[in-house]
């Protein structure tokens, strides 16, 4: 809230240079802001009494957006890549999938390993769990198991995260 939008009876006022001016009515605070040629901005509305500051509102908004952009730029987004397999996968195909997962993990992405079951394959879910175990064992030098294999619907999923060296 800025200027005329502030309807509180009393506010704690902070000057443009950061000096505390004390508790006063909102009208007096607005008068001081007008004299300085700046805006009265409510900084902390939940405080008792609310905290207002005399600042240039346009400059304040600009600084806020700059801070948000910098924070967004610095944060690291972790990708989740998926490797899908079926229970009757052959060893060479499994090795190819392992190599793909290694490549994803080396780039810092998490890997979701999905074992999909179709039709009659659903009857042999327990016999196929070893595939995910072998997959994790083959990647244990570059990855750790983030989430253990879990059966959901028609597929069994496991998450691998890159190891921190």
Short mmCIF file of N, CA and C in Angstrom, two decimals, residues 65-142:
data_model
loop_
_atom_site.label_atom_id
_atom_site.label_comp_id
_atom_site.label_asym_id
_atom_site.label_seq_id
_atom_site.Cartn_x
_atom_site.Cartn_y
_atom_site.Cartn_z
N UNK A 65 12.29 -5.90 -8.06
CA UNK A 65 12.32 -6.78 -9.22
C UNK A 65 13.74 -7.21 -9.55
N UNK A 66 14.71 -6.32 -9.34
CA UNK A 66 16.12 -6.69 -9.57
C UNK A 66 16.56 -7.79 -8.62
N UNK A 67 16.17 -7.66 -7.34
CA UNK A 67 16.52 -8.67 -6.34
C UNK A 67 15.90 -10.02 -6.71
N UNK A 68 14.64 -10.00 -7.14
CA UNK A 68 13.96 -11.23 -7.54
C UNK A 68 14.64 -11.88 -8.73
N UNK A 69 15.03 -11.09 -9.71
CA UNK A 69 15.71 -11.63 -10.89
C UNK A 69 17.05 -12.25 -10.52
N UNK A 70 17.80 -11.58 -9.63
CA UNK A 70 19.09 -12.12 -9.19
C UNK A 70 18.91 -13.43 -8.44
N UNK A 71 17.89 -13.49 -7.58
CA UNK A 71 17.63 -14.71 -6.82
C UNK A 71 17.25 -15.84 -7.77
N UNK A 72 16.47 -15.52 -8.80
CA UNK A 72 16.05 -16.53 -9.77
C UNK A 72 17.24 -17.03 -10.59
N UNK A 73 18.15 -16.10 -10.91
CA UNK A 73 19.32 -16.44 -11.71
C UNK A 73 20.25 -17.37 -10.93
N UNK A 74 20.37 -17.15 -9.62
CA UNK A 74 21.29 -17.92 -8.79
C UNK A 74 20.77 -19.30 -8.43
N UNK A 75 19.45 -19.50 -8.45
CA UNK A 75 18.93 -20.79 -8.04
C UNK A 75 19.16 -21.84 -9.12
N UNK A 76 19.42 -23.07 -8.68
CA UNK A 76 19.74 -24.15 -9.61
C UNK A 76 18.52 -25.04 -9.77
N UNK A 77 18.11 -25.24 -11.00
CA UNK A 77 16.97 -26.10 -11.29
C UNK A 77 17.49 -27.50 -11.57
N UNK A 78 16.95 -28.47 -10.85
CA UNK A 78 17.38 -29.85 -11.03
C UNK A 78 16.39 -30.54 -11.97
N UNK A 79 16.92 -31.01 -13.10
CA UNK A 79 16.08 -31.72 -14.05
C UNK A 79 15.88 -33.15 -13.61
N UNK A 80 14.75 -33.72 -13.99
CA UNK A 80 14.49 -35.13 -13.76
C UNK A 80 14.35 -35.79 -15.13
N UNK A 81 15.29 -36.67 -15.45
CA UNK A 81 15.25 -37.39 -16.71
C UNK A 81 14.69 -38.78 -16.44
N UNK A 82 13.99 -39.33 -17.41
CA UNK A 82 13.36 -40.64 -17.21
C UNK A 82 13.97 -41.68 -18.15
N UNK A 83 14.20 -42.86 -17.60
CA UNK A 83 14.65 -44.01 -18.38
C UNK A 83 13.58 -45.07 -18.22
N UNK A 84 12.95 -45.47 -19.34
CA UNK A 84 11.88 -46.45 -19.31
C UNK A 84 12.37 -47.80 -19.81
N UNK A 85 11.90 -48.84 -19.14
CA UNK A 85 12.26 -50.20 -19.55
C UNK A 85 11.05 -51.11 -19.38
N UNK A 86 11.16 -52.30 -19.98
CA UNK A 86 10.14 -53.32 -19.77
C UNK A 86 10.79 -54.50 -19.05
N UNK A 87 10.01 -55.36 -18.41
CA UNK A 87 10.59 -56.45 -17.62
C UNK A 87 11.39 -57.47 -18.44
N UNK A 88 11.11 -57.60 -19.71
CA UNK A 88 11.83 -58.58 -20.52
C UNK A 88 12.95 -57.90 -21.33
N UNK A 89 13.67 -56.98 -20.69
CA UNK A 89 14.77 -56.27 -21.34
C UNK A 89 16.00 -57.17 -21.38
N UNK A 90 16.73 -57.09 -22.47
CA UNK A 90 17.93 -57.91 -22.63
C UNK A 90 19.13 -57.17 -22.01
N UNK A 91 20.22 -57.87 -21.77
CA UNK A 91 21.37 -57.29 -21.07
C UNK A 91 22.00 -56.14 -21.85
N UNK A 92 22.12 -56.28 -23.18
CA UNK A 92 22.72 -55.19 -23.97
C UNK A 92 21.84 -53.94 -23.96
N UNK A 93 20.52 -54.15 -24.03
CA UNK A 93 19.61 -53.02 -23.95
C UNK A 93 19.70 -52.36 -22.57
N UNK A 94 19.82 -53.18 -21.54
CA UNK A 94 19.95 -52.66 -20.18
C UNK A 94 21.23 -51.84 -20.05
N UNK A 95 22.33 -52.32 -20.65
CA UNK A 95 23.59 -51.58 -20.62
C UNK A 95 23.47 -50.23 -21.32
N UNK A 96 22.72 -50.21 -22.42
CA UNK A 96 22.49 -48.96 -23.15
C UNK A 96 21.73 -47.97 -22.26
N UNK A 97 20.70 -48.46 -21.58
CA UNK A 97 19.91 -47.61 -20.67
C UNK A 97 20.79 -47.11 -19.52
N UNK A 98 21.68 -47.95 -19.02
CA UNK A 98 22.58 -47.57 -17.94
C UNK A 98 23.51 -46.45 -18.41
N UNK A 99 24.00 -46.57 -19.65
CA UNK A 99 24.88 -45.52 -20.20
C UNK A 99 24.14 -44.19 -20.35
N UNK A 100 22.87 -44.26 -20.76
CA UNK A 100 22.06 -43.04 -20.86
C UNK A 100 21.92 -42.41 -19.48
N UNK A 101 21.63 -43.23 -18.48
CA UNK A 101 21.45 -42.72 -17.12
C UNK A 101 22.75 -42.11 -16.60
N UNK A 102 23.90 -42.74 -16.92
CA UNK A 102 25.20 -42.19 -16.50
C UNK A 102 25.40 -40.80 -17.09
N UNK A 103 25.04 -40.64 -18.35
CA UNK A 103 25.18 -39.35 -19.02
C UNK A 103 24.31 -38.29 -18.34
N UNK A 104 23.06 -38.66 -18.01
CA UNK A 104 22.17 -37.72 -17.33
C UNK A 104 22.71 -37.34 -15.96
N UNK A 105 23.21 -38.35 -15.22
CA UNK A 105 23.72 -38.11 -13.87
C UNK A 105 24.97 -37.24 -13.89
N UNK A 106 25.82 -37.42 -14.92
CA UNK A 106 27.04 -36.62 -15.00
C UNK A 106 26.73 -35.15 -15.26
N UNK A 107 25.57 -34.89 -15.87
CA UNK A 107 25.15 -33.50 -16.11
C UNK A 107 24.42 -32.91 -14.91
N UNK A 108 24.26 -33.72 -13.84
CA UNK A 108 23.66 -33.21 -12.61
C UNK A 108 22.16 -33.42 -12.49
N UNK A 109 21.56 -34.17 -13.41
CA UNK A 109 20.12 -34.40 -13.36
C UNK A 109 19.80 -35.63 -12.51
N UNK A 110 18.60 -35.62 -11.91
CA UNK A 110 18.13 -36.82 -11.24
C UNK A 110 17.55 -37.74 -12.32
N UNK A 111 17.57 -39.04 -12.05
CA UNK A 111 17.06 -39.99 -13.04
C UNK A 111 15.92 -40.79 -12.43
N UNK A 112 14.81 -40.82 -13.15
CA UNK A 112 13.66 -41.62 -12.75
C UNK A 112 13.69 -42.88 -13.61
N UNK A 113 13.89 -44.03 -12.98
CA UNK A 113 13.95 -45.29 -13.71
C UNK A 113 12.59 -45.95 -13.59
N UNK A 114 11.95 -46.19 -14.73
CA UNK A 114 10.60 -46.74 -14.74
C UNK A 114 10.61 -48.10 -15.44
N UNK A 115 10.04 -49.08 -14.75
CA UNK A 115 9.88 -50.42 -15.30
C UNK A 115 8.39 -50.59 -15.56
N UNK A 116 8.01 -50.61 -16.85
CA UNK A 116 6.59 -50.65 -17.20
C UNK A 116 6.14 -52.09 -17.45
N UNK A 117 4.98 -52.42 -16.91
CA UNK A 117 4.41 -53.77 -17.07
C UNK A 117 3.16 -53.67 -17.94
N UNK A 118 3.06 -54.61 -18.91
CA UNK A 118 1.89 -54.65 -19.78
C UNK A 118 1.29 -56.05 -19.77
N UNK A 119 0.00 -56.11 -19.75
CA UNK A 119 -0.71 -57.39 -19.87
C UNK A 119 -0.30 -58.42 -18.85
N UNK A 120 0.18 -59.58 -19.35
CA UNK A 120 0.53 -60.70 -18.47
C UNK A 120 1.79 -60.44 -17.66
N UNK A 121 2.57 -59.44 -18.03
CA UNK A 121 3.78 -59.11 -17.28
C UNK A 121 3.45 -58.72 -15.84
N UNK A 122 2.23 -58.24 -15.62
CA UNK A 122 1.81 -57.84 -14.27
C UNK A 122 1.80 -59.01 -13.29
N UNK A 123 1.70 -60.23 -13.79
CA UNK A 123 1.69 -61.40 -12.91
C UNK A 123 3.08 -61.69 -12.34
N UNK A 124 4.13 -61.12 -12.94
CA UNK A 124 5.50 -61.42 -12.52
C UNK A 124 6.24 -60.17 -12.03
N UNK A 125 5.54 -59.35 -11.28
CA UNK A 125 6.13 -58.11 -10.78
C UNK A 125 7.30 -58.38 -9.85
N UNK A 126 7.13 -59.30 -8.91
CA UNK A 126 8.18 -59.58 -7.92
C UNK A 126 9.43 -60.16 -8.57
N UNK A 127 9.26 -60.93 -9.63
CA UNK A 127 10.40 -61.53 -10.31
C UNK A 127 11.19 -60.48 -11.12
N UNK A 128 10.60 -59.35 -11.38
CA UNK A 128 11.25 -58.33 -12.20
C UNK A 128 11.95 -57.25 -11.38
N UNK A 129 11.81 -57.27 -10.07
CA UNK A 129 12.41 -56.24 -9.21
C UNK A 129 13.93 -56.23 -9.32
N UNK A 130 14.51 -57.39 -9.63
CA UNK A 130 15.98 -57.48 -9.73
C UNK A 130 16.53 -56.57 -10.82
N UNK A 131 15.74 -56.25 -11.83
CA UNK A 131 16.21 -55.37 -12.93
C UNK A 131 16.57 -54.00 -12.37
N UNK A 132 15.69 -53.45 -11.53
CA UNK A 132 15.97 -52.14 -10.93
C UNK A 132 17.14 -52.22 -9.97
N UNK A 133 17.25 -53.33 -9.24
CA UNK A 133 18.38 -53.51 -8.33
C UNK A 133 19.70 -53.56 -9.09
N UNK A 134 19.72 -54.31 -10.22
CA UNK A 134 20.92 -54.39 -11.06
C UNK A 134 21.27 -53.01 -11.64
N UNK A 135 20.23 -52.28 -12.02
CA UNK A 135 20.42 -50.94 -12.59
C UNK A 135 21.10 -50.04 -11.56
N UNK A 136 20.60 -50.07 -10.32
CA UNK A 136 21.18 -49.24 -9.26
C UNK A 136 22.59 -49.69 -8.91
N UNK A 137 22.81 -51.01 -8.92
CA UNK A 137 24.14 -51.55 -8.59
C UNK A 137 25.16 -51.13 -9.65
N UNK A 138 24.74 -51.09 -10.91
CA UNK A 138 25.65 -50.71 -12.00
C UNK A 138 26.02 -49.23 -11.92
N UNK A 139 25.15 -48.43 -11.30
CA UNK A 139 25.39 -46.99 -11.22
C UNK A 139 25.83 -46.52 -9.84
N UNK A 140 26.15 -47.45 -8.93
CA UNK A 140 26.43 -47.04 -7.56
C UNK A 140 27.70 -46.19 -7.42
N UNK A 141 28.59 -46.21 -8.42
CA UNK A 141 29.79 -45.37 -8.35
C UNK A 141 29.48 -43.91 -8.69
N UNK A 142 28.40 -43.63 -9.44
CA UNK A 142 28.05 -42.27 -9.82
C UNK A 142 26.72 -41.78 -9.25
#
